[in-house]
CSV table of C-alpha atoms in Angstrom, one decimal:
chain,number,residue,atom,x,y,z
A,1,MET,CA,-8.8,6.2,-9.1
A,2,LEU,CA,-7.0,3.0,-10.1
A,3,GLN,CA,-6.4,4.4,-13.5
A,4,GLN,CA,-4.7,7.3,-11.8
A,5,LEU,CA,-2.4,5.1,-9.8
A,6,PHE,CA,-1.4,2.6,-12.5
A,7,SER,CA,-1.7,2.4,-16.2
A,8,PRO,CA,-4.1,-0.3,-17.5
A,9,SER,CA,-1.3,-2.4,-18.9
A,10,VAL,CA,0.8,-2.3,-15.7
A,11,LEU,CA,-2.3,-3.1,-13.5
A,12,HIS,CA,-3.2,-6.0,-15.7
A,13,THR,CA,0.3,-7.4,-15.7
A,14,LEU,CA,0.5,-7.1,-11.9
A,15,ASP,CA,-2.9,-8.8,-11.6
A,16,LEU,CA,-1.8,-11.7,-13.8
A,17,ILE,CA,1.5,-12.1,-11.8
A,18,GLY,CA,-0.5,-12.2,-8.4
A,19,ILE,CA,-3.1,-14.6,-9.9
A,20,PHE,CA,-0.4,-16.9,-11.1
A,21,VAL,CA,1.3,-17.1,-7.8
A,22,PHE,CA,-1.9,-17.6,-5.8
A,23,ALA,CA,-2.9,-20.3,-8.3
A,24,ILE,CA,0.4,-22.1,-7.6
A,25,SER,CA,-0.3,-22.3,-3.9
A,26,GLY,CA,-3.9,-23.7,-4.7
A,27,ALA,CA,-2.5,-26.4,-7.0
A,28,LEU,CA,0.2,-27.3,-4.6
A,29,LEU,CA,-2.3,-27.9,-1.9
A,30,ALA,CA,-4.2,-30.1,-4.3
A,31,VAL,CA,-1.1,-32.2,-4.8
A,32,ARG,CA,-0.6,-32.6,-1.1
A,33,LYS,CA,-4.3,-33.7,-0.8
A,34,ASN,CA,-3.9,-36.2,-3.6
A,35,PHE,CA,-6.4,-34.5,-5.8
A,36,ASP,CA,-6.6,-35.3,-9.5
A,37,VAL,CA,-5.8,-32.8,-12.3
A,38,PHE,CA,-9.4,-31.5,-12.3
A,39,GLY,CA,-9.2,-30.9,-8.5
A,40,MET,CA,-5.8,-29.1,-9.0
A,41,ALA,CA,-7.4,-26.9,-11.6
A,42,VAL,CA,-10.4,-26.1,-9.4
A,43,LEU,CA,-8.3,-25.1,-6.3
A,44,ALA,CA,-5.9,-23.1,-8.5
A,45,GLU,CA,-8.8,-21.1,-10.1
A,46,VAL,CA,-10.5,-20.6,-6.7
A,47,THR,CA,-7.3,-19.5,-4.9
A,48,ALA,CA,-6.5,-17.1,-7.7
A,49,LEU,CA,-9.8,-15.6,-8.4
A,50,GLY,CA,-11.9,-16.1,-5.4
A,51,GLY,CA,-11.1,-12.9,-3.5
A,52,GLY,CA,-11.5,-10.6,-6.6
A,53,LEU,CA,-14.6,-12.3,-7.6
A,54,PHE,CA,-16.3,-11.8,-4.2
A,55,ARG,CA,-15.2,-8.1,-4.3
A,56,ASP,CA,-16.6,-7.5,-7.7
A,57,LEU,CA,-20.0,-9.2,-6.8
A,58,VAL,CA,-20.3,-7.1,-3.7
A,59,ILE,CA,-19.5,-3.8,-5.3
A,60,GLY,CA,-21.7,-4.6,-8.3
A,61,ALA,CA,-18.8,-4.8,-10.9
A,62,VAL,CA,-20.5,-7.3,-13.1
A,63,PRO,CA,-19.8,-9.3,-14.9
A,64,PRO,CA,-16.6,-9.7,-12.7
A,65,ALA,CA,-13.2,-9.2,-14.4
A,66,ALA,CA,-12.6,-12.9,-13.9
A,67,PHE,CA,-15.3,-13.7,-16.5
A,68,THR,CA,-14.5,-10.8,-18.9
A,69,ASP,CA,-10.7,-11.3,-19.3
A,70,LEU,CA,-9.6,-14.6,-20.7
A,71,GLY,CA,-6.1,-14.1,-19.3
A,72,TYR,CA,-7.5,-14.2,-15.8
A,73,PHE,CA,-9.1,-17.6,-16.4
A,74,VAL,CA,-6.2,-19.1,-18.3
A,75,THR,CA,-3.4,-18.0,-16.0
A,76,PRO,CA,-4.5,-20.3,-13.2
A,77,LEU,CA,-4.6,-23.3,-15.7
A,78,LEU,CA,-1.1,-22.6,-16.7
A,79,ALA,CA,-0.1,-22.6,-13.1
A,80,THR,CA,-1.9,-26.0,-12.8
A,81,VAL,CA,0.0,-27.4,-15.8
A,82,LEU,CA,3.3,-26.2,-14.2
A,83,VAL,CA,2.6,-27.8,-10.8
A,84,PHE,CA,1.2,-31.0,-12.4
A,85,PHE,CA,4.5,-31.8,-14.2
A,86,LEU,CA,6.9,-30.0,-11.9
A,87,HIS,CA,5.5,-30.1,-8.4
A,88,PRO,CA,8.6,-31.7,-6.9
A,89,HIS,CA,10.6,-28.8,-8.2
A,90,VAL,CA,8.0,-26.2,-7.2
A,91,GLU,CA,8.0,-27.6,-3.7
A,92,ARG,CA,11.7,-27.1,-3.5
A,93,ILE,CA,11.3,-23.4,-4.3
A,94,GLN,CA,8.4,-23.0,-1.9
A,95,THR,CA,10.2,-20.1,-0.1
A,96,GLY,CA,10.3,-18.2,-3.4
A,97,VAL,CA,6.7,-18.9,-4.0
A,98,ASN,CA,5.9,-17.5,-0.6
A,99,VAL,CA,7.7,-14.3,-1.3
A,100,PHE,CA,5.7,-13.8,-4.4
A,101,ASP,CA,2.5,-14.7,-2.6
A,102,ALA,CA,3.3,-12.0,0.0
A,103,ALA,CA,3.9,-9.5,-2.9
A,104,GLY,CA,0.5,-10.5,-4.2
A,105,LEU,CA,-1.1,-10.1,-0.9
A,106,GLY,CA,0.3,-6.5,-0.6
A,107,LEU,CA,-0.9,-5.5,-4.1
A,108,PHE,CA,-4.3,-7.0,-3.9
A,109,CYS,CA,-5.3,-5.5,-0.6
A,110,VAL,CA,-4.5,-2.0,-2.0
A,111,VAL,CA,-6.1,-2.7,-5.3
A,112,GLY,CA,-9.1,-4.2,-3.7
A,113,THR,CA,-9.5,-1.2,-1.3
A,114,THR,CA,-9.2,1.3,-4.1
A,115,LYS,CA,-11.6,-0.4,-6.4
A,116,ALA,CA,-14.3,-0.8,-3.7
A,117,TYR,CA,-14.0,2.9,-3.0
A,118,ASP,CA,-14.3,3.7,-6.6
A,119,TYR,CA,-17.6,2.0,-6.6
A,120,GLY,CA,-19.0,4.1,-3.8
A,121,LEU,CA,-18.3,2.2,-0.7
A,122,GLY,CA,-17.3,3.9,2.5
A,123,LEU,CA,-13.6,3.8,3.7
A,124,THR,CA,-14.2,1.0,6.4
A,125,ALA,CA,-16.2,-1.3,3.9
A,126,SER,CA,-13.6,-0.5,1.3
A,127,ALA,CA,-10.8,-1.7,3.5
A,128,CYS,CA,-12.7,-4.7,4.5
A,129,LEU,CA,-13.1,-5.6,0.8
A,130,GLY,CA,-9.5,-5.0,0.3
A,131,LEU,CA,-8.8,-7.6,2.9
A,132,ALA,CA,-11.3,-10.0,1.3
A,133,THR,CA,-9.6,-9.5,-2.1
A,134,ALA,CA,-6.2,-10.5,-0.6
A,135,VAL,CA,-7.2,-13.5,1.5
A,136,GLY,CA,-10.6,-14.6,0.2
A,137,GLY,CA,-9.2,-17.0,-2.4
A,138,GLY,CA,-7.1,-18.8,0.2
A,139,VAL,CA,-10.1,-19.2,2.6
A,140,LEU,CA,-12.1,-20.7,-0.2
A,141,ARG,CA,-9.1,-23.0,-1.2
A,142,ASP,CA,-8.9,-24.3,2.4
A,143,VAL,CA,-12.6,-24.9,2.8
A,144,LEU,CA,-12.7,-26.9,-0.4
A,145,ALA,CA,-9.7,-29.0,0.6
A,146,ASN,CA,-11.5,-29.7,4.0
A,147,GLU,CA,-9.0,-27.8,6.1
A,148,VAL,CA,-9.3,-25.0,8.7
A,149,PRO,CA,-8.6,-21.8,6.7
A,150,SER,CA,-4.9,-20.8,7.4
A,151,LEU,CA,-5.7,-17.4,8.5
A,152,LEU,CA,-7.9,-18.7,11.3
A,153,ARG,CA,-5.3,-21.0,12.7
A,154,TRP,CA,-3.1,-20.0,15.7
A,155,ASP,CA,-0.1,-22.1,14.5
A,156,ARG,CA,0.2,-20.1,11.2
A,157,ASP,CA,2.4,-17.1,10.7
A,158,LEU,CA,0.4,-13.7,10.4
A,159,TYR,CA,-1.3,-13.5,7.0
A,160,ALA,CA,-4.5,-11.4,7.4
A,161,VAL,CA,-2.9,-8.8,9.6
A,162,PRO,CA,-0.4,-7.5,6.9
A,163,ALA,CA,-3.3,-7.2,4.5
A,164,ILE,CA,-5.4,-5.4,7.1
A,165,VAL,CA,-2.5,-2.9,7.7
A,166,GLY,CA,-2.2,-2.4,3.9
A,167,ALA,CA,-5.9,-2.0,3.3
A,168,ALA,CA,-6.2,0.4,6.3
A,169,MET,CA,-3.2,2.5,5.2
A,170,THR,CA,-4.9,2.8,1.7
A,171,ALA,CA,-8.1,3.9,3.3
A,172,LEU,CA,-6.4,6.5,5.4
A,173,CYS,CA,-4.5,7.9,2.3
A,174,ILE,CA,-8.0,8.2,0.5
A,175,ARG,CA,-9.4,9.9,3.5
A,176,TYR,CA,-6.8,12.5,3.6
A,177,ASP,CA,-6.5,12.8,-0.2
A,178,LEU,CA,-3.0,11.5,-0.1
A,179,LEU,CA,-3.5,8.5,-2.3
A,180,ASN,CA,-1.0,8.6,-5.2
A,181,PRO,CA,1.4,6.1,-6.9
A,182,ALA,CA,4.0,6.8,-4.1
A,183,THR,CA,1.7,6.3,-1.1
A,184,SER,CA,-0.1,3.3,-2.7
A,185,GLY,CA,3.4,1.8,-3.2
A,186,VAL,CA,4.2,2.4,0.4
A,187,ALA,CA,1.0,0.6,1.5
A,188,VAL,CA,1.8,-2.4,-0.8
A,189,VAL,CA,5.5,-2.6,0.4
A,190,THR,CA,4.3,-2.4,4.0
A,191,ALA,CA,2.0,-5.3,3.8
A,192,PHE,CA,4.5,-7.2,1.8
A,193,ALA,CA,7.3,-6.5,4.4
A,194,LEU,CA,5.1,-7.4,7.4
A,195,ARG,CA,4.2,-10.7,5.8
A,196,LEU,CA,7.9,-11.5,5.0
A,197,LEU,CA,8.7,-10.6,8.7
A,198,ALA,CA,5.9,-12.8,10.0
A,199,MET,CA,7.3,-15.7,7.9
A,200,ARG,CA,10.9,-15.1,9.0
A,201,TYR,CA,10.2,-14.6,12.7
A,202,HIS,CA,7.1,-16.8,13.0
A,203,TRP,CA,4.9,-13.9,14.2
A,204,ARG,CA,1.4,-15.2,15.4
A,205,ALA,CA,-1.7,-13.6,16.7
A,206,PRO,CA,-2.4,-14.0,20.4
A,207,ARG,CA,-4.9,-16.5,21.6
A,208,ALA,CA,-7.7,-15.8,24.3
A,209,TRP,CA,-6.3,-14.6,27.6
A,210,HIS,CA,-6.0,-17.3,30.2
A,211,ARG,CA,-7.8,-19.7,27.9
A,212,ARG,CA,-8.9,-23.1,29.2
A,213,SER,CA,-9.4,-25.1,26.1
A,214,THR,CA,-9.9,-29.0,25.9
A,215,VAL,CA,-9.4,-29.0,22.2
A,216,ARG,CA,-6.3,-30.9,21.3
A,217,GLU,CA,-3.7,-28.8,19.6
A,218,GLU,CA,-2.5,-30.1,16.3
């Protein structure tokens, strides 16, 4: 089904762009945490490849693409080199990086859902793996950096919700035999736009109703 939606060269190029942007976010967090260059490379690789690696292992697509395509492995290293030497400049264009990150989120939630379905999973499981593809690397990044994952924090703009919407739209299109380049593009753009709106207007998920927490808010 993926081959019907995108040509192999286009899909590969989009994958590498998404991987590069995700890797930059991992390397930047490593800089903020005062990690050395090895720590930067580890966070870059984990952020960029973690979600897709988890998906491939679950669906049995082994060896995972991250280990069969040298470009997938090298691209995060290139992002690490860029951040290592130019991180003050990269920090200044953080807004632009966030926009590309949102685009990668939209792309990966759709591609992840479609690939999981191609390997025989049901629609709900496929959508869940689409979500995991999009946000899994960021969760692993935060855990390794000893932080509460961003998508679990109430004081962060919505991140998982746009990916859930994109993955759910993809699953519904598959269910009603409507998935094609146009509808998959709509799902990507919808997730992308929701993430941009969340960043622009600081949309956040609600917390427990009438909560009475003694935990100090950071």
